[in-house]
Amino acid sequence: MEVGIDSFAASLPDPKTGKPPSGVDRMADLLEEIALADEVGLDVFGVGEHHRAEFLDSAPAVILAAAAARTKTIRLTSAVTVLSAADPVRVFQEFATLDLISKGRAEIVVGRGSFGEAFPLFGLEARDYDALFAEKLDLLLRLRETSHLSWRGKFRPSLTGQGVFPRPLQEHLPIWLGVGGTPESFFRAGALGLPLMVAIIGGDFHRFRPLIDLYRRGGQEAGYTSDQLKVGIHAMGFVAETSQEARDAFYPGWSHMVATIGRERGWSSLSRQQFDATAGPGGAYLIGDPAYVANKMLEVSDVLGGVSRITFQMSSASLETAAMKQSIELLGTEVAPRVRASVNG
């Protein structure tokens, strides 16, 4: 099982001053976090894409390219690229360039995004949400196969054999399909034979098993083998010396983020008790001490019928850089080795 981290480059207010860190400082901290993840042997680091004041990740390929220059082995991916609002040609070019800079470590996780800001920002209609994604995913996958393509669609000017360069170092640039809870998205990923990245941000893991089974069924019906149908999980996660320390570090930022987004979406407020329950044995948060988190990751894989990758969404945690770095170090030096030893042993 691969173990990694996803970041949204969250810029949260300092609990003491009420002010967020400067963009320069937050970006410097993020690059240090990615470098540390590489040093401690984690497998992958992902950077999301949002177009909101709370996050600094509107250009993930730029951040990942900066990280590529200071890392050696860790794979670098989006988490996710909001493909519905992007030009697939530019997405391919950006990540092919990243692949060259990183010497073959680039990946893309594409999705439709859970926020709607990108649609009006780039002059798109929210009513075309599904059609935009289907068409653009088709084009991106075709671009992966050939440098000169003839293609016609509804939302983008046609291609009539123009060359799309550069080409990546990897023969097939890895493209994962990021999904939430829509059955059609799971089945589509399987039918296309794409690895699946499931965003699980609440509730419990068990409820996703039928959807993942649907993904595997779609892939098998399309002729793909079980080895080709990889499943990854993106979940809230944080590690500290004790489970209490981990939850105390994660809760303030999580509470601020949930309250901010909840006001926009009409959610009811969530209490510390509810947070602790979701971080507990039956919930979907991987927050605790190293042994607890490692055991819960193994349980997740068993519940979901086998998982190839788990990435921790840590950027809603404490603003203290030291706490974040400690979490990354514990994840790489204590949690990941326990998980790999159990899976491989």
CSV table of C-alpha atoms in Angstrom, one decimal:
chain,number,residue,atom,x,y,z
A,1,MET,CA,0.0,0.0,0.0
A,2,GLU,CA,1.3,3.5,-0.9
A,3,VAL,CA,1.0,6.1,1.8
A,4,GLY,CA,1.0,9.8,1.2
A,5,ILE,CA,-0.3,13.3,1.9
A,6,ASP,CA,-2.7,15.7,0.1
A,7,SER,CA,-2.6,19.4,0.8
A,8,PHE,CA,-5.0,22.2,-0.1
A,9,ALA,CA,-2.5,24.8,1.0
A,10,ALA,CA,-5.0,26.0,3.5
A,11,SER,CA,-4.3,29.4,4.9
A,12,LEU,CA,-6.2,29.4,8.2
A,13,PRO,CA,-6.3,32.3,10.8
A,14,ASP,CA,-3.9,32.2,13.6
A,15,PRO,CA,-6.0,31.4,16.8
A,16,LYS,CA,-4.1,34.1,18.7
A,17,THR,CA,-4.3,37.0,16.2
A,18,GLY,CA,-7.2,35.9,14.0
A,19,LYS,CA,-5.1,36.6,10.9
A,20,PRO,CA,-3.9,34.1,8.3
A,21,PRO,CA,-0.2,33.7,7.6
A,22,SER,CA,1.3,35.6,4.6
A,23,GLY,CA,1.0,33.8,1.3
A,24,VAL,CA,4.8,33.7,1.1
A,25,ASP,CA,5.2,32.1,4.5
A,26,ARG,CA,2.4,29.5,3.9
A,27,MET,CA,3.9,28.5,0.5
A,28,ALA,CA,7.4,28.2,2.0
A,29,ASP,CA,6.0,25.9,4.7
A,30,LEU,CA,4.2,23.8,2.2
A,31,LEU,CA,7.3,23.2,0.1
A,32,GLU,CA,9.2,22.3,3.3
A,33,GLU,CA,6.4,19.8,4.1
A,34,ILE,CA,6.7,18.2,0.7
A,35,ALA,CA,10.5,18.0,1.0
A,36,LEU,CA,10.1,16.3,4.5
A,37,ALA,CA,7.6,13.8,3.1
A,38,ASP,CA,10.2,12.8,0.5
A,39,GLU,CA,12.9,12.5,3.1
A,40,VAL,CA,10.9,10.3,5.4
A,41,GLY,CA,10.0,7.9,2.6
A,42,LEU,CA,6.4,8.7,1.9
A,43,ASP,CA,5.2,7.5,-1.6
A,44,VAL,CA,3.1,10.5,-2.9
A,45,PHE,CA,2.2,14.1,-2.2
A,46,GLY,CA,-0.8,15.7,-3.8
A,47,VAL,CA,-1.8,19.3,-4.1
A,48,GLY,CA,-5.5,20.2,-4.6
A,49,GLU,CA,-7.1,22.9,-6.8
A,50,HIS,CA,-9.4,25.5,-5.3
A,51,HIS,CA,-10.3,29.1,-6.3
A,52,ARG,CA,-11.1,30.4,-2.8
A,53,ALA,CA,-9.5,32.8,-0.3
A,54,GLU,CA,-8.9,30.0,2.2
A,55,PHE,CA,-6.6,28.0,-0.1
A,56,LEU,CA,-3.5,28.9,-2.1
A,57,ASP,CA,-3.6,26.0,-4.5
A,58,SER,CA,-5.2,27.5,-7.6
A,59,ALA,CA,-2.2,26.5,-9.7
A,60,PRO,CA,-1.2,23.0,-8.4
A,61,ALA,CA,1.2,22.2,-11.2
A,62,VAL,CA,3.3,25.3,-10.3
A,63,ILE,CA,3.6,24.2,-6.7
A,64,LEU,CA,4.4,20.7,-7.7
A,65,ALA,CA,7.1,21.8,-10.1
A,66,ALA,CA,8.7,23.8,-7.3
A,67,ALA,CA,8.5,20.7,-5.1
A,68,ALA,CA,10.0,18.5,-7.9
A,69,ALA,CA,13.2,20.6,-7.8
A,70,ARG,CA,13.8,19.8,-4.1
A,71,THR,CA,12.7,16.2,-3.9
A,72,LYS,CA,14.1,12.9,-5.2
A,73,THR,CA,11.7,10.0,-5.1
A,74,ILE,CA,8.2,11.0,-3.9
A,75,ARG,CA,5.5,11.0,-6.6
A,76,LEU,CA,3.8,14.3,-7.2
A,77,THR,CA,0.2,14.6,-8.1
A,78,SER,CA,-2.8,16.9,-8.3
A,79,ALA,CA,-5.6,16.2,-5.7
A,80,VAL,CA,-7.7,17.0,-7.7
A,81,THR,CA,-7.4,18.8,-11.0
A,82,VAL,CA,-10.8,20.4,-11.7
A,83,LEU,CA,-10.9,19.1,-15.2
A,84,SER,CA,-14.4,20.4,-15.9
A,85,ALA,CA,-13.2,24.0,-15.7
A,86,ALA,CA,-9.8,23.4,-17.4
A,87,ASP,CA,-8.4,23.0,-20.9
A,88,PRO,CA,-7.3,19.4,-21.2
A,89,VAL,CA,-4.5,20.4,-23.6
A,90,ARG,CA,-3.0,22.8,-21.1
A,91,VAL,CA,-3.5,20.3,-18.2
A,92,PHE,CA,-1.6,17.7,-20.2
A,93,GLN,CA,1.2,20.1,-21.1
A,94,GLU,CA,1.6,21.2,-17.5
A,95,PHE,CA,1.8,17.8,-16.1
A,96,ALA,CA,4.0,16.5,-19.0
A,97,THR,CA,6.4,19.3,-18.1
A,98,LEU,CA,6.2,18.4,-14.4
A,99,ASP,CA,7.0,14.8,-15.4
A,100,LEU,CA,10.2,16.0,-17.2
A,101,ILE,CA,11.2,18.2,-14.2
A,102,SER,CA,10.6,15.4,-11.7
A,103,LYS,CA,12.2,12.7,-14.0
A,104,GLY,CA,9.0,10.6,-14.2
A,105,ARG,CA,7.3,11.2,-10.9
A,106,ALA,CA,4.2,13.1,-12.1
A,107,GLU,CA,0.6,12.0,-11.8
A,108,ILE,CA,-2.9,13.6,-12.3
A,109,VAL,CA,-6.0,13.0,-10.3
A,110,VAL,CA,-8.9,14.5,-12.3
A,111,GLY,CA,-12.3,15.3,-10.9
A,112,ARG,CA,-15.3,17.6,-11.2
A,113,GLY,CA,-14.5,19.4,-7.9
A,114,SER,CA,-16.6,19.9,-4.8
A,115,PHE,CA,-16.8,23.7,-5.1
A,116,GLY,CA,-18.4,25.7,-7.9
A,117,GLU,CA,-16.2,28.8,-8.0
A,118,ALA,CA,-14.3,27.7,-11.0
A,119,PHE,CA,-17.3,27.7,-13.3
A,120,PRO,CA,-18.2,31.4,-13.3
A,121,LEU,CA,-14.5,32.3,-13.0
A,122,PHE,CA,-13.7,30.7,-16.3
A,123,GLY,CA,-17.0,31.5,-18.0
A,124,LEU,CA,-18.6,28.1,-17.8
A,125,GLU,CA,-22.1,27.1,-17.0
A,126,ALA,CA,-22.8,25.0,-13.9
A,127,ARG,CA,-25.6,23.2,-15.8
A,128,ASP,CA,-23.0,21.6,-18.1
A,129,TYR,CA,-21.2,20.1,-15.0
A,130,ASP,CA,-21.4,16.5,-16.2
A,131,ALA,CA,-21.1,17.0,-19.9
A,132,LEU,CA,-18.0,19.2,-19.5
A,133,PHE,CA,-16.2,16.6,-17.5
A,134,ALA,CA,-17.1,13.7,-19.7
A,135,GLU,CA,-15.9,15.5,-22.8
A,136,LYS,CA,-12.7,16.8,-21.3
A,137,LEU,CA,-11.8,13.5,-19.7
A,138,ASP,CA,-12.1,11.9,-23.2
A,139,LEU,CA,-9.8,14.5,-24.7
A,140,LEU,CA,-7.2,14.2,-21.9
A,141,LEU,CA,-7.1,10.4,-22.2
A,142,ARG,CA,-6.7,10.7,-26.0
A,143,LEU,CA,-3.9,13.2,-25.6
A,144,ARG,CA,-2.0,10.7,-23.4
A,145,GLU,CA,-2.0,8.2,-26.3
A,146,THR,CA,-0.8,10.4,-29.2
A,147,SER,CA,1.0,13.7,-29.8
A,148,HIS,CA,-1.1,14.6,-32.9
A,149,LEU,CA,-4.8,14.2,-32.5
A,150,SER,CA,-7.9,14.9,-34.6
A,151,TRP,CA,-10.8,15.5,-32.2
A,152,ARG,CA,-14.1,17.4,-32.1
A,153,GLY,CA,-16.2,18.3,-29.1
A,154,LYS,CA,-18.9,20.7,-27.9
A,155,PHE,CA,-17.1,22.9,-25.4
A,156,ARG,CA,-13.6,23.3,-26.9
A,157,PRO,CA,-12.3,24.2,-30.4
A,158,SER,CA,-11.5,21.1,-32.4
A,159,LEU,CA,-8.1,19.6,-32.9
A,160,THR,CA,-7.1,18.9,-36.5
A,161,GLY,CA,-3.8,17.1,-36.0
A,162,GLN,CA,-1.9,19.8,-34.2
A,163,GLY,CA,1.0,18.6,-32.1
A,164,VAL,CA,0.7,18.7,-28.3
A,165,PHE,CA,4.0,19.0,-26.6
A,166,PRO,CA,6.1,18.3,-24.6
A,167,ARG,CA,5.5,14.6,-24.1
A,168,PRO,CA,6.1,13.2,-20.6
A,169,LEU,CA,9.0,10.9,-19.6
A,170,GLN,CA,6.6,8.2,-18.5
A,171,GLU,CA,5.1,6.2,-21.4
A,172,HIS,CA,1.7,6.6,-19.9
A,173,LEU,CA,1.2,9.5,-17.6
A,174,PRO,CA,-0.8,8.1,-14.7
A,175,ILE,CA,-4.3,9.6,-14.6
A,176,TRP,CA,-6.6,8.7,-11.6
A,177,LEU,CA,-10.3,9.5,-11.5
A,178,GLY,CA,-11.2,11.4,-8.3
A,179,VAL,CA,-14.8,10.7,-7.1
A,180,GLY,CA,-17.1,11.5,-4.2
A,181,GLY,CA,-20.3,9.5,-3.8
A,182,THR,CA,-21.9,9.4,-7.3
A,183,PRO,CA,-22.4,5.8,-8.5
A,184,GLU,CA,-22.1,6.8,-12.1
A,185,SER,CA,-18.6,8.2,-11.4
A,186,PHE,CA,-17.4,4.9,-9.8
A,187,PHE,CA,-18.8,2.8,-12.7
A,188,ARG,CA,-17.3,5.2,-15.3
A,189,ALA,CA,-13.8,4.9,-13.7
A,190,GLY,CA,-14.0,1.2,-13.9
A,191,ALA,CA,-15.3,1.1,-17.5
A,192,LEU,CA,-12.3,3.3,-18.5
A,193,GLY,CA,-9.9,1.2,-16.5
A,194,LEU,CA,-8.6,4.2,-14.6
A,195,PRO,CA,-7.3,4.0,-11.0
A,196,LEU,CA,-9.9,5.4,-8.6
A,197,MET,CA,-9.3,8.0,-5.9
A,198,VAL,CA,-12.2,8.2,-3.4
A,199,ALA,CA,-12.6,11.3,-1.3
A,200,ILE,CA,-14.0,10.2,2.1
A,201,ILE,CA,-14.4,13.3,4.2
A,202,GLY,CA,-17.0,12.1,6.8
A,203,GLY,CA,-19.3,9.3,7.9
A,204,ASP,CA,-17.7,5.9,7.9
A,205,PHE,CA,-15.8,3.8,5.4
A,206,HIS,CA,-18.2,0.9,5.2
A,207,ARG,CA,-20.8,2.9,3.1
A,208,PHE,CA,-18.3,3.2,0.3
A,209,ARG,CA,-17.9,-0.6,-0.2
A,210,PRO,CA,-20.9,-1.0,-2.6
A,211,LEU,CA,-19.6,1.9,-4.7
A,212,ILE,CA,-16.1,0.5,-4.9
A,213,ASP,CA,-17.6,-2.9,-5.8
A,214,LEU,CA,-19.5,-1.1,-8.6
A,215,TYR,CA,-16.2,0.3,-9.8
A,216,ARG,CA,-14.6,-3.1,-9.9
A,217,ARG,CA,-17.7,-4.6,-11.7
A,218,GLY,CA,-17.5,-1.8,-14.3
A,219,GLY,CA,-13.9,-2.5,-14.9
A,220,GLN,CA,-14.3,-6.3,-15.1
A,221,GLU,CA,-17.2,-6.0,-17.6
A,222,ALA,CA,-14.9,-3.8,-19.7
A,223,GLY,CA,-12.2,-6.4,-19.7
A,224,TYR,CA,-9.8,-5.0,-17.1
A,225,THR,CA,-8.1,-7.2,-14.6
A,226,SER,CA,-8.2,-6.7,-10.8
A,227,ASP,CA,-4.6,-5.6,-10.9
A,228,GLN,CA,-5.4,-2.8,-13.2
A,229,LEU,CA,-8.3,-1.5,-11.0
A,230,LYS,CA,-6.4,0.3,-8.2
A,231,VAL,CA,-8.4,2.0,-5.4
A,232,GLY,CA,-7.0,5.0,-3.5
A,233,ILE,CA,-8.5,6.7,-0.5
A,234,HIS,CA,-8.2,10.4,0.4
A,235,ALA,CA,-9.2,11.0,4.0
A,236,MET,CA,-8.7,13.5,6.8
A,237,GLY,CA,-5.7,12.4,8.8
A,238,PHE,CA,-3.1,13.5,11.3
A,239,VAL,CA,-0.6,11.8,13.5
A,240,ALA,CA,1.0,12.8,16.9
A,241,GLU,CA,2.6,11.0,19.8
A,242,THR,CA,-0.8,10.4,21.4
A,243,SER,CA,-4.2,10.3,19.9
A,244,GLN,CA,-5.3,13.1,22.2
A,245,GLU,CA,-2.5,15.3,20.9
A,246,ALA,CA,-3.4,14.5,17.3
A,247,ARG,CA,-7.1,15.4,17.7
A,248,ASP,CA,-6.3,18.5,19.7
A,249,ALA,CA,-4.0,19.7,16.9
A,250,PHE,CA,-6.4,18.9,14.1
A,251,TYR,CA,-9.7,20.1,15.6
A,252,PRO,CA,-9.3,23.9,15.6
A,253,GLY,CA,-8.5,24.2,11.9
A,254,TRP,CA,-11.1,21.6,11.0
A,255,SER,CA,-13.7,23.4,13.0
A,256,HIS,CA,-12.9,26.7,11.3
A,257,MET,CA,-13.1,25.2,7.9
A,258,VAL,CA,-16.3,23.3,8.5
A,259,ALA,CA,-18.0,26.4,9.9
A,260,THR,CA,-16.9,28.5,7.0
A,261,ILE,CA,-18.0,26.1,4.3
A,262,GLY,CA,-21.0,25.1,6.3
A,263,ARG,CA,-22.4,28.6,6.4
A,264,GLU,CA,-22.3,28.7,2.6
A,265,ARG,CA,-24.0,25.3,2.2
A,266,GLY,CA,-26.5,25.4,5.0
A,267,TRP,CA,-24.9,22.7,7.1
A,268,SER,CA,-25.7,22.4,10.8
A,269,SER,CA,-22.8,23.1,13.2
A,270,LEU,CA,-20.6,20.2,14.2
A,271,SER,CA,-19.4,19.7,17.8
A,272,ARG,CA,-16.1,18.5,19.2
A,273,GLN,CA,-17.9,15.4,20.3
A,274,GLN,CA,-19.0,14.6,16.7
A,275,PHE,CA,-15.4,15.3,15.6
A,276,ASP,CA,-14.0,12.9,18.1
A,277,ALA,CA,-16.5,10.2,17.1
A,278,THR,CA,-15.5,10.5,13.5
A,279,ALA,CA,-11.9,10.2,14.6
A,280,GLY,CA,-12.8,7.1,16.6
A,281,PRO,CA,-12.8,3.5,15.6
A,282,GLY,CA,-16.0,3.6,13.6
A,283,GLY,CA,-15.4,6.9,11.8
A,284,ALA,CA,-13.7,8.0,8.6
A,285,TYR,CA,-10.9,10.2,10.1
A,286,LEU,CA,-7.4,8.7,10.4
A,287,ILE,CA,-6.3,10.8,13.4
A,288,GLY,CA,-4.4,9.5,16.3
A,289,ASP,CA,-1.1,8.0,17.4
A,290,PRO,CA,1.0,5.9,15.0
A,291,ALA,CA,-0.2,2.5,16.1
A,292,TYR,CA,-3.8,3.5,16.1
A,293,VAL,CA,-3.6,5.1,12.6
A,294,ALA,CA,-1.7,2.2,11.1
A,295,ASN,CA,-4.2,-0.3,12.4
A,296,LYS,CA,-7.1,1.8,11.2
A,297,MET,CA,-5.6,2.0,7.7
A,298,LEU,CA,-5.3,-1.8,7.5
A,299,GLU,CA,-8.9,-2.1,8.7
A,300,VAL,CA,-10.0,0.4,5.9
A,301,SER,CA,-8.2,-1.7,3.3
A,302,ASP,CA,-10.0,-4.8,4.6
A,303,VAL,CA,-13.4,-3.2,4.7
A,304,LEU,CA,-13.0,-1.9,1.1
A,305,GLY,CA,-11.7,-5.1,-0.4
A,306,GLY,CA,-8.1,-3.9,-0.8
A,307,VAL,CA,-6.7,-0.5,-1.1
A,308,SER,CA,-3.6,0.5,-3.2
A,309,ARG,CA,-3.1,4.0,-1.7
A,310,ILE,CA,-4.2,6.1,1.2
A,311,THR,CA,-3.5,9.8,1.3
A,312,PHE,CA,-3.9,12.0,4.4
A,313,GLN,CA,-5.6,15.4,4.0
A,314,MET,CA,-3.6,17.3,6.7
A,315,SER,CA,-3.9,20.9,5.7
A,316,SER,CA,-6.9,21.6,8.0
A,317,ALA,CA,-4.7,20.9,11.0
A,318,SER,CA,-2.7,23.1,13.4
A,319,LEU,CA,-1.0,26.1,11.9
A,320,GLU,CA,2.1,25.2,13.9
A,321,THR,CA,4.7,24.2,11.4
A,322,ALA,CA,6.4,22.0,14.0
A,323,ALA,CA,3.2,20.0,14.6
A,324,MET,CA,2.7,19.5,10.9
A,325,LYS,CA,6.3,18.4,10.4
A,326,GLN,CA,6.1,16.0,13.3
A,327,SER,CA,2.9,14.5,11.9
A,328,ILE,CA,4.6,14.0,8.5
A,329,GLU,CA,7.7,12.4,10.1
A,330,LEU,CA,5.6,10.0,12.2
A,331,LEU,CA,3.6,9.1,9.2
A,332,GLY,CA,6.7,8.3,7.2
A,333,THR,CA,8.9,6.7,9.9
A,334,GLU,CA,6.3,4.8,12.0
A,335,VAL,CA,2.9,4.5,10.4
A,336,ALA,CA,3.9,3.7,6.8
A,337,PRO,CA,6.5,1.0,7.8
A,338,ARG,CA,3.9,-0.7,10.0
A,339,VAL,CA,1.3,-0.7,7.2
A,340,ARG,CA,3.8,-2.0,4.6
A,341,ALA,CA,5.1,-4.7,6.9
A,342,SER,CA,1.6,-6.0,7.5
A,343,VAL,CA,0.5,-5.8,3.8
A,344,ASN,CA,3.7,-7.3,2.5
A,345,GLY,CA,4.2,-9.8,5.3
